[in-house]
Structures are given as C-alpha cells and as structure tokens.
C-alpha cells in the first residue's frame, strides 16, 4: 500500500449534521391579477435558472435502467487538471431533489484504496441514489442516499482510477498523495467555474479508508490556497473520515488485534505477531512474515470488509431479481462492474468508452475500529464526553466519544 504522506493532525474537524428543511408555501391574498403577476415572475425566474444549469453538456438525461420517478438532476463528465499532460478526472454529481432546500451543502465523496473508484463504491454501492440490480443492467433507488439532504460529487481520483485518465503514461507511475491533493484541488477550482451556483455553498469533504490521507491533505491544500492565492475561495466548512487509514503501522496492529478479539485467529498466532512484528519498521522479519501469513490463512474465505457478511458464491447475473438496500447482496461488485461497462451507460455518463474496473466499524477487518482507536490516541485530542451510546428511533445505533472540536464515532 502506498504511503507517501506523513502523519498529520487533521486541520479541520466537523460533524455532518443533516436535517430536512420544509418548503414554505406562498399564499397570496391580493387580487387575481396581482397573483398572476407574482406567479409569472416566479415561474419565469425558475425557468431561467433551470435552463441556465440544464444547458450544461454534462447533464445526464437519464441513466439506462434507472427507475421511474427520478426527481433530481444528475451530471457527469471530465474536468481537466493538467492541460499539458492531458490529465482529467471523472466526476458524477447528484443534486438534491427540487423539494429540498436550495441551500443544501455540497459534499465531495472520496473512496480509498488507494486506487478505488468513488463511482463504483461510493455512488453505486454505498451512499448514492441508485444501486444496481442483480441483472447488472437496471437500477433501484437507495432511500438513504445522501443527495436527499445534500448535493454530492463522486470523484474518481487519482488519474487512472475508473474513467479518469492521463495522456501521459508516466503520470500513473508518479501518482502519490501530494499529486492527488493538488489534482483534486485543481478539479474543484475548475469544476466551480462550470457550476458557479455552488461557489458560495457550504462545502464538506467526506471519505473512507485511504481517504484518511486524501481528505485532510485536500482540506489543508484548500485552506492554504484560500489564504495565499488568488484562486477561487472554496467555502470549506468541515471534513468527515470513516474508518480512515492514517498510519500503516497503526492500522496493521489494529487489524491483527481485531482478528484475535473476534476469534478469527488462534492465541498462538496472535502472540507470535505481537512478539515478532514491529509494524513501524519497514523491514519485516521472517518470523513476522510467517505469523502474519498464518493469521491470514486462519481467517479463511471471508469478506475482510465485513467479517460477518455472506460472501459472493455465484457472481452470475440474474434476471427478474430486484434488490433492496435492506438486503445487501455480497455479489454487488459484479453487478456494478457489469453495469458500468455497458456502452450505453458510458455514453449516458459522458465517459470515454473503456474497460471500467473497481480496483469500517468492527465488522470491517481492513481498517477496523481497533486501528481507528489507535490512530485517535496518537492525535491526543482530549476527551470532552466519554464513550456513550447514540440512538436512532429509540434503539442503539452505535457508540460515540466527544473530543475537542469534533465528534468521532
């Protein structure tokens, strides 16, 4: 795994607290002609704004196989981040429905890897408006999509991920955290010139896994350039990182501790790893290599990202089956990959015709809660309110600790 960034305290912490705003309805008590005049102005204004935005060549008419009743706008396309190298990043924007607040924030959603697609994972498997049915050709709605309360950009970054590309092949070999932060910042500046209505909108960055590097580094780049350059000021309000990879040594220690505490490894293997493995050292001893290999063998064939979930035993496409966000299909990755490789889908997304490929909580074995706790301890933020449960509809939804300047859960 690439680790070109040094450990750094996040420059900004924020909790994304979303709520619904009810639209207030106008009631007119004046004469009918006055009502007509006001209504005409409102409708004319609305059409003018809508036509201005809809004129974008990036607007998606409809995604192939999308369900009926889609009431929000979608955009997709490329933004050049390096003209000379011919490097461009692919994005997918889903706006809030028209009955939502016109002031809903703008969120940039980043996945990890490094090298995994935010379109395939973030948009199509996690928090986007659609999921792919098991036929690999049609979509169903995600009732819990983030665009219910925000306008969300899913960005495939760095170049070489998903539909993003560079005409300079050496860019793929030289990619790193610093380049990724600069390219993503350049993407945002150029993208805001294309979607000027979002320039003053509250902006958040959210990510998971290796985005534990991407998110704080991008935030730092934005804050620096806001103060020291004449570039567009990005109205950054906060960041959110879920199961973030902040440091490889800490994460590896957390992984094997998590295996043992969940009865996936034997006591002998666990003790051997603690005795012979110094994950902070770039050189791995032969004994450490043996015990970590033994640990990997002992866990068997499970989903390392959700150790209690079923695994995909039959990845073949199935007609007539309709998915549900309440019943996650472990073969989803195969359905998504098939869908995003359909030529009509790539055309609808304004993407180049190409072969598209993909690349926590304590059920996530790759960046488990143990590793997250170790990382937070390194930051030494100080506790304002100790570990306690939080509730959703009178049931425990998880556990949280309140630390200085932010919430962590």
XYZ file of C-alpha atoms in Angstrom:
409
model
C 0.000 0.000 0.000
C 1.248 3.426 -0.966
C 2.184 5.671 1.957
C 3.715 8.896 0.699
C 2.076 11.228 3.184
C 3.316 11.813 6.692
C 1.027 11.555 9.691
C -0.683 14.864 10.279
C -3.352 16.135 12.563
C -6.457 16.881 10.544
C -6.685 20.600 10.021
C -10.389 20.739 10.413
C -12.970 18.564 12.061
C -16.667 18.691 11.665
C -19.676 16.505 12.040
C -22.035 16.487 9.097
C -25.349 17.055 10.776
C -28.040 16.795 8.167
C -31.673 17.793 8.554
C -34.613 18.300 6.278
C -35.932 21.748 5.626
C -39.645 22.019 4.867
C -40.550 24.249 1.983
C -42.843 27.081 2.992
C -45.646 27.771 0.585
C -46.605 31.260 -0.556
C -50.176 32.354 -0.057
C -51.327 35.362 -1.926
C -54.212 37.408 -0.640
C -54.159 40.101 -3.274
C -56.310 40.399 -6.358
C -56.176 37.734 -9.033
C -54.224 39.884 -11.465
C -51.603 40.584 -8.798
C -51.386 36.849 -8.053
C -50.842 36.103 -11.699
C -48.115 38.725 -11.958
C -46.195 37.356 -8.981
C -46.603 33.746 -10.087
C -45.444 34.643 -13.598
C -42.282 36.235 -12.200
C -41.576 33.217 -10.011
C -42.052 30.732 -12.822
C -40.050 32.808 -15.272
C -37.226 33.119 -12.766
C -37.287 29.387 -12.074
C -37.226 28.513 -15.762
C -34.387 30.916 -16.388
C -32.218 29.421 -13.623
C -33.099 25.878 -14.621
C -32.354 26.474 -18.290
C -29.021 28.064 -17.398
C -27.954 24.996 -15.410
C -29.534 22.472 -17.766
C -27.591 23.874 -20.711
C -24.536 22.092 -19.302
C -23.286 19.403 -21.698
C -22.557 17.331 -18.575
C -26.235 16.904 -17.691
C -27.452 13.302 -17.775
C -30.837 12.862 -19.444
C -31.358 9.513 -17.714
C -29.181 6.576 -16.788
C -30.050 3.362 -18.646
C -32.286 1.196 -16.499
C -32.978 3.864 -13.887
C -36.371 3.578 -12.145
C -39.289 5.899 -12.830
C -39.921 8.970 -10.719
C -36.372 10.341 -10.524
C -36.886 13.926 -9.357
C -33.306 15.207 -9.132
C -30.699 16.269 -11.666
C -27.535 14.316 -12.460
C -24.345 15.440 -14.169
C -21.186 13.617 -15.187
C -18.086 14.253 -17.216
C -14.428 15.182 -17.191
C -12.570 18.137 -15.715
C -9.019 18.716 -16.924
C -6.497 19.166 -14.110
C -3.315 19.315 -16.199
C -3.665 20.585 -19.750
C -0.076 19.835 -20.763
C -0.133 16.233 -19.537
C -3.675 15.666 -20.763
C -4.807 14.592 -17.302
C -8.517 14.679 -16.488
C -10.656 13.453 -13.600
C -14.135 11.980 -13.974
C -16.972 13.086 -11.692
C -20.614 12.217 -11.090
C -22.822 14.846 -9.430
C -26.237 14.121 -7.948
C -28.198 17.139 -6.820
C -30.853 17.314 -4.144
C -34.490 16.931 -5.229
C -36.311 20.202 -6.039
C -38.478 19.904 -2.911
C -35.324 20.039 -0.780
C -33.609 23.179 0.473
C -31.912 25.356 -2.129
C -29.138 25.871 0.424
C -28.240 22.204 0.838
C -24.454 21.823 1.121
C -22.062 20.457 -1.468
C -20.172 17.292 -0.491
C -17.167 15.748 -2.212
C -17.170 11.989 -1.599
C -13.863 10.115 -1.861
C -13.141 6.406 -1.581
C -9.812 4.850 -0.703
C -7.598 2.071 -1.965
C -5.561 3.897 -2.866
C -6.949 3.443 -6.327
C -10.593 2.506 -5.765
C -13.489 4.145 -7.553
C -15.838 6.534 -5.778
C -18.309 5.958 -8.605
C -18.389 2.179 -8.255
C -18.219 2.038 -4.474
C -19.413 5.380 -3.105
C -22.123 6.127 -5.658
C -23.292 2.684 -6.779
C -22.767 0.600 -3.630
C -22.945 2.930 -0.628
C -24.461 6.406 -0.439
C -25.529 7.286 -3.985
C -29.136 7.490 -5.213
C -29.092 4.146 -7.044
C -27.973 0.555 -6.584
C -27.548 -1.994 -9.370
C -29.944 -4.917 -9.589
C -28.616 -8.451 -9.927
C -29.289 -8.369 -13.678
C -26.374 -5.934 -13.975
C -28.459 -3.712 -16.260
C -31.098 -1.933 -14.195
C -31.097 0.262 -11.101
C -33.195 0.639 -7.967
C -33.467 3.565 -5.577
C -31.465 3.944 -2.375
C -33.837 5.525 0.130
C -30.915 6.587 2.318
C -28.951 8.406 -0.380
C -27.008 11.446 0.776
C -28.448 13.585 -2.003
C -31.716 13.641 -0.049
C -30.072 16.356 2.041
C -27.005 17.432 0.056
C -25.553 17.808 -3.428
C -22.894 15.120 -3.781
C -19.880 14.875 -6.104
C -18.352 11.421 -6.523
C -14.823 11.849 -7.879
C -12.656 9.133 -9.417
C -9.182 10.086 -8.284
C -6.250 9.942 -8.936
C -5.939 9.695 -12.731
C -6.068 6.054 -13.759
C -8.928 5.212 -11.403
C -12.204 4.307 -13.087
C -12.875 6.615 -16.030
C -10.233 9.182 -15.027
C -7.187 9.215 -17.270
C -3.952 10.853 -18.351
C -2.425 11.044 -21.813
C 0.995 10.924 -20.148
C 1.619 7.335 -19.087
C 4.300 8.298 -16.550
C 1.580 10.041 -14.514
C 0.342 6.631 -13.408
C 3.764 5.671 -12.050
C 4.344 9.023 -10.346
C 0.959 9.331 -8.643
C 1.092 9.951 -4.904
C -0.774 11.638 -2.088
C 0.639 15.103 -2.796
C -0.200 14.941 -6.505
C -3.653 13.605 -5.680
C -4.350 16.528 -3.331
C -3.179 19.085 -5.905
C -5.167 17.471 -8.719
C -8.319 17.242 -6.611
C -7.970 20.891 -5.596
C -7.493 21.878 -9.251
C -10.552 19.806 -10.137
C -12.654 21.702 -7.586
C -11.493 25.133 -8.750
C -12.212 24.292 -12.396
C -15.458 22.491 -11.582
C -16.783 25.526 -9.704
C -16.249 27.623 -12.819
C -18.549 25.184 -14.598
C -21.114 25.119 -11.766
C -20.912 28.683 -10.467
C -24.114 28.340 -8.414
C -22.089 26.297 -5.888
C -19.256 28.783 -5.362
C -20.654 30.182 -2.119
C -22.324 26.952 -0.972
C -21.144 25.295 2.248
C -18.651 22.615 1.225
C -17.678 19.399 3.009
C -15.198 16.636 2.182
C -16.074 13.068 3.199
C -14.161 9.854 2.677
C -13.293 6.419 3.943
C -10.334 4.063 4.243
C -7.289 5.502 2.419
C -9.202 8.776 2.214
C -7.849 9.131 5.748
C -4.916 10.560 3.769
C -6.841 12.174 0.926
C -9.376 14.133 2.992
C -7.135 16.006 5.477
C -4.487 16.673 2.821
C -7.079 18.128 0.462
C -8.523 20.228 3.303
C -5.047 21.539 4.088
C -4.470 22.388 0.415
C -7.789 24.243 0.211
C -7.165 26.275 3.366
C -3.660 27.214 2.257
C -4.774 28.324 -1.201
C -7.788 30.189 0.181
C -5.385 32.386 2.145
C -2.346 32.568 -0.127
C -3.528 32.591 -3.743
C -6.000 34.405 -5.968
C -7.777 31.171 -6.835
C -11.481 30.684 -6.196
C -12.153 30.614 -2.460
C -13.696 27.258 -1.583
C -16.197 27.573 1.267
C -14.867 24.602 3.248
C -16.886 24.009 6.415
C -15.703 20.608 7.584
C -14.435 17.115 6.885
C -15.593 13.610 7.790
C -13.472 10.455 7.663
C -14.921 6.984 8.218
C -12.616 4.097 9.153
C -9.713 6.155 7.944
C -6.233 4.830 7.214
C -3.975 7.400 8.868
C -0.868 5.317 9.504
C 0.080 1.901 8.108
C 1.827 0.617 11.240
C -1.101 1.512 13.479
C -3.584 0.014 11.028
C -1.713 -3.294 10.737
C -1.531 -3.631 14.501
C -5.246 -2.908 14.687
C -6.035 -5.473 12.004
C -4.404 -8.384 13.836
C -5.743 -7.278 17.216
C -9.182 -7.191 15.621
C -8.758 -10.696 14.188
C -7.932 -12.089 17.611
C -10.652 -10.242 19.549
C -13.211 -11.584 17.070
C -11.942 -15.176 17.383
C -10.584 -15.273 13.840
C -7.030 -16.128 14.927
C -5.538 -18.523 17.435
C -3.829 -17.382 20.626
C -0.540 -18.778 19.337
C -0.694 -16.714 16.150
C -1.715 -13.562 17.999
C 1.154 -13.886 20.482
C 3.622 -14.594 17.677
C 2.612 -11.439 15.829
C 2.991 -9.324 18.963
C 6.374 -10.878 19.685
C 7.988 -10.714 16.258
C 6.260 -7.907 14.336
C 7.354 -4.294 14.554
C 4.974 -2.695 12.080
C 6.732 0.657 12.380
C 9.808 -0.911 10.804
C 9.948 -1.122 7.005
C 11.881 -4.392 7.267
C 9.694 -7.413 8.060
C 11.422 -10.282 9.846
C 10.993 -13.835 8.621
C 9.207 -14.774 11.858
C 6.783 -11.875 11.478
C 6.140 -12.857 7.873
C 5.382 -16.432 8.947
C 2.946 -15.436 11.696
C 1.060 -12.837 9.648
C 0.756 -15.370 6.821
C -0.568 -17.881 9.332
C -3.081 -15.302 10.556
C -4.319 -14.696 7.022
C -4.676 -18.445 6.432
C -6.594 -18.958 9.678
C -9.351 -16.454 8.906
C -10.438 -18.466 5.869
C -12.537 -17.199 2.981
C -14.440 -14.272 4.477
C -15.256 -10.726 3.438
C -12.468 -8.792 5.127
C -14.527 -5.585 4.896
C -17.468 -7.134 6.738
C -16.395 -10.220 8.631
C -19.949 -11.319 9.464
C -21.374 -10.874 5.967
C -22.004 -13.639 3.473
C -19.523 -13.922 0.622
C -20.370 -13.996 -3.075
C -20.655 -17.619 -4.187
C -22.349 -17.043 -7.547
C -21.462 -13.868 -9.429
C -23.589 -14.692 -12.485
C -26.206 -12.126 -13.434
C -29.827 -12.948 -12.620
C -32.815 -11.542 -14.496
C -36.029 -10.663 -12.714
C -34.435 -10.067 -9.324
C -34.896 -6.672 -7.687
C -32.521 -5.519 -4.995
C -33.148 -3.763 -1.706
C -30.935 -1.556 0.440
C -32.199 -3.590 3.412
C -30.823 -6.847 1.974
C -27.291 -6.256 0.722
C -26.130 -8.677 -1.958
C -22.471 -9.721 -1.492
C -22.158 -10.004 -5.286
C -22.910 -6.303 -5.762
C -19.406 -5.554 -7.060
C -20.012 -7.829 -10.047
C -23.369 -6.199 -10.817
C -21.831 -2.716 -10.668
C -18.888 -3.671 -12.867
C -21.197 -5.137 -15.496
C -23.427 -2.053 -15.453
C -20.617 0.491 -15.772
C -19.157 -1.419 -18.726
C -22.360 -1.209 -20.787
C -21.621 1.136 -23.738
C -24.983 2.915 -23.363
C -24.219 3.596 -19.694
C -20.801 5.014 -20.513
C -22.402 7.216 -23.178
C -25.020 8.465 -20.721
C -22.248 9.321 -18.240
C -20.286 11.167 -20.957
C -17.386 8.831 -20.207
C -14.791 7.543 -22.625
C -15.524 4.076 -23.973
C -13.175 1.950 -21.913
C -12.993 -1.117 -19.701
C -14.090 0.097 -16.279
C -12.952 -1.743 -13.120
C -13.241 -1.249 -9.392
C -9.662 -1.585 -8.173
C -15.416 0.300 8.921
C -16.899 -0.362 12.499
C -15.628 -3.578 13.937
C -17.161 -5.668 11.138
C -14.578 -4.151 8.804
C -11.394 -6.176 9.099
C -9.279 -3.993 6.823
C -9.473 -0.707 8.748
C -11.171 -1.889 11.936
C -12.312 0.075 14.947
C -9.195 -1.023 16.852
C -6.980 0.701 14.285
C -9.193 3.793 14.368
C -8.884 3.987 18.147
C -5.100 3.667 17.998
C -4.952 6.452 15.409
C -7.110 8.769 17.503
C -4.973 8.143 20.563
C -1.932 9.319 18.605
C -3.680 12.647 17.917
C -4.067 13.304 21.682
C -7.142 15.474 21.206
C -8.562 15.242 24.713
C -11.985 13.901 25.688
C -14.914 16.219 26.408
C -17.500 13.479 26.911
C -16.642 9.816 27.330
C -17.746 6.785 25.352
C -21.539 6.503 25.216
C -24.335 5.144 23.046
C -26.213 7.171 20.467
C -29.768 6.303 19.449
C -31.879 6.141 16.320
C -35.621 5.690 16.794
C -35.081 4.662 20.427
C -32.603 1.920 19.525
C -28.837 1.958 19.929
C -27.314 2.944 16.602
C -23.676 2.924 17.696
C -21.231 4.444 20.126
C -19.535 7.814 20.193
C -16.945 9.788 22.125
C -16.880 13.571 22.066
C -13.401 15.006 21.739
C -12.084 18.519 21.266
C -13.536 20.292 18.207
C -15.313 17.327 16.659
C -17.299 14.116 17.016
C -15.839 10.698 16.420
C -17.892 7.544 16.114
